[in-house]
PDB file of C-alpha atoms in Angstrom:
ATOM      1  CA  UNK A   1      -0.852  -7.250  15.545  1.00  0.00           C
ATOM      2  CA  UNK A   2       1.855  -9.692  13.916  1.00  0.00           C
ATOM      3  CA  UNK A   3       0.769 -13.080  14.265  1.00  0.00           C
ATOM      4  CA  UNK A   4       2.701 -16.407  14.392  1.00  0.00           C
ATOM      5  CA  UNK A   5       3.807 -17.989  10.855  1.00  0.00           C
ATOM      6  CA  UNK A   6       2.035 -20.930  11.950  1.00  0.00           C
ATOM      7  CA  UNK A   7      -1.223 -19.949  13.148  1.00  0.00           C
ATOM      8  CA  UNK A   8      -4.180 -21.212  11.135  1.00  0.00           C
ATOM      9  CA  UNK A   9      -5.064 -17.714   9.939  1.00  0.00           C
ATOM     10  CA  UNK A  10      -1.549 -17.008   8.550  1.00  0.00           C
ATOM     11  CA  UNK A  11      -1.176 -20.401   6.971  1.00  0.00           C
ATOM     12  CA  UNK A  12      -4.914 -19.497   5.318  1.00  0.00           C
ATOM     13  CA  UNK A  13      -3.739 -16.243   4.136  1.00  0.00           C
ATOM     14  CA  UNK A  14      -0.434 -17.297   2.543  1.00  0.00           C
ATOM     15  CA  UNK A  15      -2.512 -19.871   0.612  1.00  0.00           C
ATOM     16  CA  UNK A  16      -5.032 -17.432  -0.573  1.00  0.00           C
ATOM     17  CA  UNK A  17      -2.018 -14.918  -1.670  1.00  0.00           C
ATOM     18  CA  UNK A  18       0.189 -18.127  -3.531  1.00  0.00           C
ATOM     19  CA  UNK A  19      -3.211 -19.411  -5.322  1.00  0.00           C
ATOM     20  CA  UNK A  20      -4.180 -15.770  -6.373  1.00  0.00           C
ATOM     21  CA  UNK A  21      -0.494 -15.366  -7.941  1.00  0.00           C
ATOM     22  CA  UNK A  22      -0.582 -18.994  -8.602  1.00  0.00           C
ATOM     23  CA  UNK A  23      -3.810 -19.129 -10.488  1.00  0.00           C
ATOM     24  CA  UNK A  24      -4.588 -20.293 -14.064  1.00  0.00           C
ATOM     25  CA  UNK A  25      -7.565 -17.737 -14.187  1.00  0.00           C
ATOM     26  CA  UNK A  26      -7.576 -14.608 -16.428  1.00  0.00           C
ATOM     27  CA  UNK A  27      -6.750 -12.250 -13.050  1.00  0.00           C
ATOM     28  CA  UNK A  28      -4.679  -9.236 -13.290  1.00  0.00           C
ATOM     29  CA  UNK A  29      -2.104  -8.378 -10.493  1.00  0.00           C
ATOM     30  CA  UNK A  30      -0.242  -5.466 -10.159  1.00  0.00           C
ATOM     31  CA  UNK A  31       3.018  -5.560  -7.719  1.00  0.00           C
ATOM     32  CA  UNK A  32       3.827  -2.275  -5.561  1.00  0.00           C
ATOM     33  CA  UNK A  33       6.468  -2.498  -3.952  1.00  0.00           C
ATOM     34  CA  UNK A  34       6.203   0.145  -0.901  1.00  0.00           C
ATOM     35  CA  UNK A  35       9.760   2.002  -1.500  1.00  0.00           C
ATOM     36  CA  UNK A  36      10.002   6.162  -1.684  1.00  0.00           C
ATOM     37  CA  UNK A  37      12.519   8.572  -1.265  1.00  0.00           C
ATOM     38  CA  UNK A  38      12.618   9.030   1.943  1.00  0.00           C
ATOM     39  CA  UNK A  39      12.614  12.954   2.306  1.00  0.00           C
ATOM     40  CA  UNK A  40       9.409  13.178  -0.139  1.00  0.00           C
ATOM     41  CA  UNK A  41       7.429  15.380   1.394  1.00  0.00           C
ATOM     42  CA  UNK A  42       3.943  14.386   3.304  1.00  0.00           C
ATOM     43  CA  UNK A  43       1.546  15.873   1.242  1.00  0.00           C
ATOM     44  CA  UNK A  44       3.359  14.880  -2.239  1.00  0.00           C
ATOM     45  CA  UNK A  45       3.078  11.243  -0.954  1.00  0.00           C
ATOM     46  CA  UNK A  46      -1.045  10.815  -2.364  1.00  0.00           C
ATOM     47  CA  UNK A  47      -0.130  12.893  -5.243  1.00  0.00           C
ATOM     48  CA  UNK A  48       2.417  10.663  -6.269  1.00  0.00           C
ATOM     49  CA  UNK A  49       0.114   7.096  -6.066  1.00  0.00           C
ATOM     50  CA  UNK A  50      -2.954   9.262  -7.517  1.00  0.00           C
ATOM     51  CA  UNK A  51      -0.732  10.097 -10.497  1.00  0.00           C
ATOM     52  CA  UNK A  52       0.576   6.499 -10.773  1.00  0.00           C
ATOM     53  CA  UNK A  53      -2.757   5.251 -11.140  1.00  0.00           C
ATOM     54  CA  UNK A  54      -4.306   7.397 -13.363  1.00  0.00           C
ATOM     55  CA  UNK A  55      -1.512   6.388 -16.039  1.00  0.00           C
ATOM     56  CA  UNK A  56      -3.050   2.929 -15.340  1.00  0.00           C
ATOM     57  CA  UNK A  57      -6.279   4.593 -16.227  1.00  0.00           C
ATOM     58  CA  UNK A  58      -4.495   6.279 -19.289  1.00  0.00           C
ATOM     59  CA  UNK A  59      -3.354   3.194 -20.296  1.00  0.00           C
ATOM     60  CA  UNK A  60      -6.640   1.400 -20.246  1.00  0.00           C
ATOM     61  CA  UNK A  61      -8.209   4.273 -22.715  1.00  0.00           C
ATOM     62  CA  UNK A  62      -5.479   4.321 -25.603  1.00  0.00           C
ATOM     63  CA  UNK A  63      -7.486   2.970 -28.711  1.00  0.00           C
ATOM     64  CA  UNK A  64      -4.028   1.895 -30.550  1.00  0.00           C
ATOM     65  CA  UNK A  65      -2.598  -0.100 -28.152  1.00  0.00           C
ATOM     66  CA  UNK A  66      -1.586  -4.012 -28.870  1.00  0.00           C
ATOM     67  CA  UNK A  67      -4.502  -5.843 -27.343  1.00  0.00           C
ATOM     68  CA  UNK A  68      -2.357  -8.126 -26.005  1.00  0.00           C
ATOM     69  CA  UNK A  69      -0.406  -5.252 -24.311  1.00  0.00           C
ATOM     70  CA  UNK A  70      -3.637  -3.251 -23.330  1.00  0.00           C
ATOM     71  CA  UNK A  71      -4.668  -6.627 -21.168  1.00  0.00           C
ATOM     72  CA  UNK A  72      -1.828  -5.989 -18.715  1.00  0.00           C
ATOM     73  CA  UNK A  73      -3.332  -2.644 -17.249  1.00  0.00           C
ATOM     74  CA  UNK A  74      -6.698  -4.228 -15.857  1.00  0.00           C
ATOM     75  CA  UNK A  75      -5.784  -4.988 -12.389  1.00  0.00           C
ATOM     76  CA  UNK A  76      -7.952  -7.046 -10.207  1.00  0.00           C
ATOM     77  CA  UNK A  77      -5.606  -7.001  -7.742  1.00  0.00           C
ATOM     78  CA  UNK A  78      -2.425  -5.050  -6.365  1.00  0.00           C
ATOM     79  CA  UNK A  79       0.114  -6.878  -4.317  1.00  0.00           C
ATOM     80  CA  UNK A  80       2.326  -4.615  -1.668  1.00  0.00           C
ATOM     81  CA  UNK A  81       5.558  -6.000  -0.629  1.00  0.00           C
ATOM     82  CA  UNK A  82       6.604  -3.449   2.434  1.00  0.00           C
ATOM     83  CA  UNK A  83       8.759  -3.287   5.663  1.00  0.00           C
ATOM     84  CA  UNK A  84       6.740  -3.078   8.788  1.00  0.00           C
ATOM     85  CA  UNK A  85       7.688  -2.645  12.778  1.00  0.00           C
ATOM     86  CA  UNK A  86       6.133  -3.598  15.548  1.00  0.00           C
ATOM     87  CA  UNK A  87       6.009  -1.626  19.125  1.00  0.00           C
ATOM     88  CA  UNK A  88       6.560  -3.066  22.465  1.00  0.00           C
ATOM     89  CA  UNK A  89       2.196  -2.985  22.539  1.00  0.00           C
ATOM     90  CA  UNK A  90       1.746  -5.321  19.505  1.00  0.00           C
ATOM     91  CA  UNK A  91       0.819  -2.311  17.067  1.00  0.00           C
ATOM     92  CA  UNK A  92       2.189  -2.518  13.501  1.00  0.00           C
ATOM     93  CA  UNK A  93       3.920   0.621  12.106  1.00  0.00           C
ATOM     94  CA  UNK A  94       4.346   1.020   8.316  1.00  0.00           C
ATOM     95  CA  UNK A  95       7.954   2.192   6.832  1.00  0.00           C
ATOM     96  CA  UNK A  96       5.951   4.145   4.763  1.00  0.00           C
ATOM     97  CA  UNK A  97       2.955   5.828   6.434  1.00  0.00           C
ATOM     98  CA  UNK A  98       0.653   5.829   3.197  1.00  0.00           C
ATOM     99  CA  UNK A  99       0.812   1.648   3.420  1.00  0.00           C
ATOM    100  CA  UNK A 100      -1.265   1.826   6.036  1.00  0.00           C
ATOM    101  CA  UNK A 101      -4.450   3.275   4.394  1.00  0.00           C
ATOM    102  CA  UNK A 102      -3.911   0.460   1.504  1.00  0.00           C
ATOM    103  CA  UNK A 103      -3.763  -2.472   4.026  1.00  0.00           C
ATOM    104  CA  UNK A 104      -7.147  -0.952   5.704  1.00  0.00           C
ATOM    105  CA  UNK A 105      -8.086  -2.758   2.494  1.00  0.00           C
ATOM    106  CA  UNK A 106      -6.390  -6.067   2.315  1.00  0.00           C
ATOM    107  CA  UNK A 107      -8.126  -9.202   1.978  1.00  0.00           C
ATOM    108  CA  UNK A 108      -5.243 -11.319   2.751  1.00  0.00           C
ATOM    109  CA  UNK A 109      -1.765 -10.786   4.327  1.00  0.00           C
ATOM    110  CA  UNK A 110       1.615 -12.304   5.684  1.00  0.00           C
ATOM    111  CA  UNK A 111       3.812 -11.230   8.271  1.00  0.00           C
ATOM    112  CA  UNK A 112       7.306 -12.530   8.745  1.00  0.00           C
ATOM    113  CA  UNK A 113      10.322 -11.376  11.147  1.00  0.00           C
ATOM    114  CA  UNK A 114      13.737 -10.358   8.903  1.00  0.00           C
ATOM    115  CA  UNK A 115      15.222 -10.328  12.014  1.00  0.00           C
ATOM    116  CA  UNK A 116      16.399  -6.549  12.141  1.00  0.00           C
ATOM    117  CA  UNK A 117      15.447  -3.934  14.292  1.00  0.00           C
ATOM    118  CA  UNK A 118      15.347  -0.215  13.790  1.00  0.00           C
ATOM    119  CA  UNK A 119      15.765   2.322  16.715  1.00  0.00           C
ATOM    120  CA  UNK A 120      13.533   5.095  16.684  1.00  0.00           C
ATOM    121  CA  UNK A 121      13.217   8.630  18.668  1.00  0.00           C
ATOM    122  CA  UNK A 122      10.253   9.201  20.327  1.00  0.00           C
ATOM    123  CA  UNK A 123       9.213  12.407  21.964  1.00  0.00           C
ATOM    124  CA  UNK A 124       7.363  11.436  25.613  1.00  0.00           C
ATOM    125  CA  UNK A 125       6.256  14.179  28.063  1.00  0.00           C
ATOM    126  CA  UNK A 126       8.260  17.045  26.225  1.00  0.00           C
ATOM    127  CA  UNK A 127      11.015  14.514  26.393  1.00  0.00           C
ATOM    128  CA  UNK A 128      13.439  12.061  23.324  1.00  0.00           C
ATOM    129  CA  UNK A 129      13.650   9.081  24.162  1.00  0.00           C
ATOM    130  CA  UNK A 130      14.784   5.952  22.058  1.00  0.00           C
ATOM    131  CA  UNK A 131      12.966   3.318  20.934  1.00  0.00           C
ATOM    132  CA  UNK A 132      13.892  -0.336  19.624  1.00  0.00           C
ATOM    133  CA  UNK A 133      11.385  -2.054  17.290  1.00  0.00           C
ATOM    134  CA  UNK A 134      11.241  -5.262  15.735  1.00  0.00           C
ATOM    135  CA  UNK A 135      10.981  -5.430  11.696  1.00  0.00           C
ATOM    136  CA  UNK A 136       9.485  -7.411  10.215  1.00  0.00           C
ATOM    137  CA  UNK A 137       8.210  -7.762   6.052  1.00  0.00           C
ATOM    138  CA  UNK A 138       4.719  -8.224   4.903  1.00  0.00           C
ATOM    139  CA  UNK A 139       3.012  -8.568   1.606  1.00  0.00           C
ATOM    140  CA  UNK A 140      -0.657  -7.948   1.477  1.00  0.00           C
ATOM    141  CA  UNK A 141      -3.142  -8.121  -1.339  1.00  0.00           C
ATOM    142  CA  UNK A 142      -5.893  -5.317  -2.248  1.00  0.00           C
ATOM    143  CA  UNK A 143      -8.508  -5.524  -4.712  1.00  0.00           C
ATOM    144  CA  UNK A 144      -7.926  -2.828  -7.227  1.00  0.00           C
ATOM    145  CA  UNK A 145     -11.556  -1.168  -6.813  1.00  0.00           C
ATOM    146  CA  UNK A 146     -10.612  -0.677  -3.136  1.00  0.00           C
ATOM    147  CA  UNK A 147      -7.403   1.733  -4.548  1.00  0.00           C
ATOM    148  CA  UNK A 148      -9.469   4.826  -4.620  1.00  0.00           C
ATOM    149  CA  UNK A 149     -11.171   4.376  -1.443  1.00  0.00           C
ATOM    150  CA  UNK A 150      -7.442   4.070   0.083  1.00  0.00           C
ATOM    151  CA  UNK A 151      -6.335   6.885  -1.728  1.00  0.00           C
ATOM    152  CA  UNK A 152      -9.279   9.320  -0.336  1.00  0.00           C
ATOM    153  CA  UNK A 153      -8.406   7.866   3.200  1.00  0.00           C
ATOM    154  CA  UNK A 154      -4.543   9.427   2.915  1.00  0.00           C
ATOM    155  CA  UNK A 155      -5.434  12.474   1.413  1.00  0.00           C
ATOM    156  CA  UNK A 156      -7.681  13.309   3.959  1.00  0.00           C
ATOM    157  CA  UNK A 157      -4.778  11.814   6.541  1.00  0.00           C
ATOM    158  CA  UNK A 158      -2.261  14.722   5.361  1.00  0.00           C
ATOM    159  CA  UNK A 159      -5.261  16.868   5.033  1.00  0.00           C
ATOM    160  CA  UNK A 160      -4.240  18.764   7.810  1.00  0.00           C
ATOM    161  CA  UNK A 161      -0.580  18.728   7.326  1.00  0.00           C
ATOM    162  CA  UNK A 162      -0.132  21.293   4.779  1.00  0.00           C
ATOM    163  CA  UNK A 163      -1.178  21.699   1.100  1.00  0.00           C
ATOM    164  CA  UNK A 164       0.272  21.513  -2.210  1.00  0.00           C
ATOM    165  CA  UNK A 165       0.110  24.611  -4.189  1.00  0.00           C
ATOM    166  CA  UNK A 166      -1.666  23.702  -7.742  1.00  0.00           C
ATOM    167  CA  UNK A 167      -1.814  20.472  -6.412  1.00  0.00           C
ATOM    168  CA  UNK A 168      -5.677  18.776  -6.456  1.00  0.00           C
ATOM    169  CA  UNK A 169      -7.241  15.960  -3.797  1.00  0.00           C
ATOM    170  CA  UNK A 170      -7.390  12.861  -4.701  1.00  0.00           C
ATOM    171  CA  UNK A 171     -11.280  12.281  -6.260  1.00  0.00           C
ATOM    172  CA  UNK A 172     -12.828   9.161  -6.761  1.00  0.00           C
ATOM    173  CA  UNK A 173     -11.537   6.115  -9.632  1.00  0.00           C
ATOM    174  CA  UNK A 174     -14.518   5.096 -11.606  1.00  0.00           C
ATOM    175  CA  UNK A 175     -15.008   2.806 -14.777  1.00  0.00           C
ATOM    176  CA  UNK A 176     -15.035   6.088 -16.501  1.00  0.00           C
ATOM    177  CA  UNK A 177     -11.460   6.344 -16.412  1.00  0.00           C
ATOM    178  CA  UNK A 178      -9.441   8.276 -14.298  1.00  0.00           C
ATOM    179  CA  UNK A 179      -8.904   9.635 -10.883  1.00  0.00           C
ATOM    180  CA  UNK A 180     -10.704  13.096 -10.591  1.00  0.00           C
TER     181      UNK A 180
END
């Protein structure tokens, strides 16, 4: 559920989030900012973030890379910047359904109202009807080890949907180096 900005547990978590970006210790953060074509279809959707981070993984395993470049692709830490809505029962709906199995994950997260709203179709009892929800904008912060966990979780999600011709699942992201 979206909380108030000032409620102890969203003024915690917006402190966590600022030190972690804020921090003078030798952490890693990537930014993903949660923004796809919008016709993609469903069961590309895992494809496309598996592929994304094995070049991280790639990236981590070239032996002539600058040092000082090679540092940058050890994440500790991905930040998601992403527009959320939320139903007339409280419930949060992602923009982008895949979101959702990342901020399963989240250690920390803010919430705050843009002050749009989107109208949605809904289909009730064999019947459209229309739908207003708030928006609303939220960044939320997942350890990197946690990525291939969240990445399991969606393929199995669209699992049902359909599958990709030539197209493998989404395996498991070890310190060996890649996404199998």
């Amino acid at each position: 559920k979206v909380k108030k900005v000032n409620s102890p547990d969203y003024v915690e978590s917006a402190k966590k989030i600022t030190s972690l970006l804020s921090s003078n210790e030798t952490k890693n953060t990537g930014l993903l900012i949660g923004h796809r074509i919008v016709n993609t279809p469903i069961t590309l959707v895992p494809v496309i973030h598996k592929n994304i981070i094995e070049d991280v993984y790639w990236s981590q395993g070239i032996q002539d890379l600058d040092p000082n470049e090679k540092k940058f692709y050890f994440f500790d830490w991905l930040v998601f910047y992403t527009k959320i809505y939320n139903n007339a029962e409280g419930e949060i709906i992602f923009a982008n359904y895949e979101e959702q199995y990342f901020f399963q994950h989240k250690t920390d997260h803010v919430v705050w109202n843009n002050n749009n709203v989107k109208k949605f179709y809904e289909v009730v009892n064999g019947k459209n009807r229309e739908v207003t929800y708030k928006e609303f904008v939220t960044v939320f912060v997942v350890p990197f080890d946690k990525v291939a966990e969240a990445l399991g979780q969606m393929q199995r999600g669209v699992g049902g949907v359909g599958s990709v011709g030539g197209v493998g699942s989404v395996g498991s992201v070890g310190s060996g180096g890649g996404v199998g």
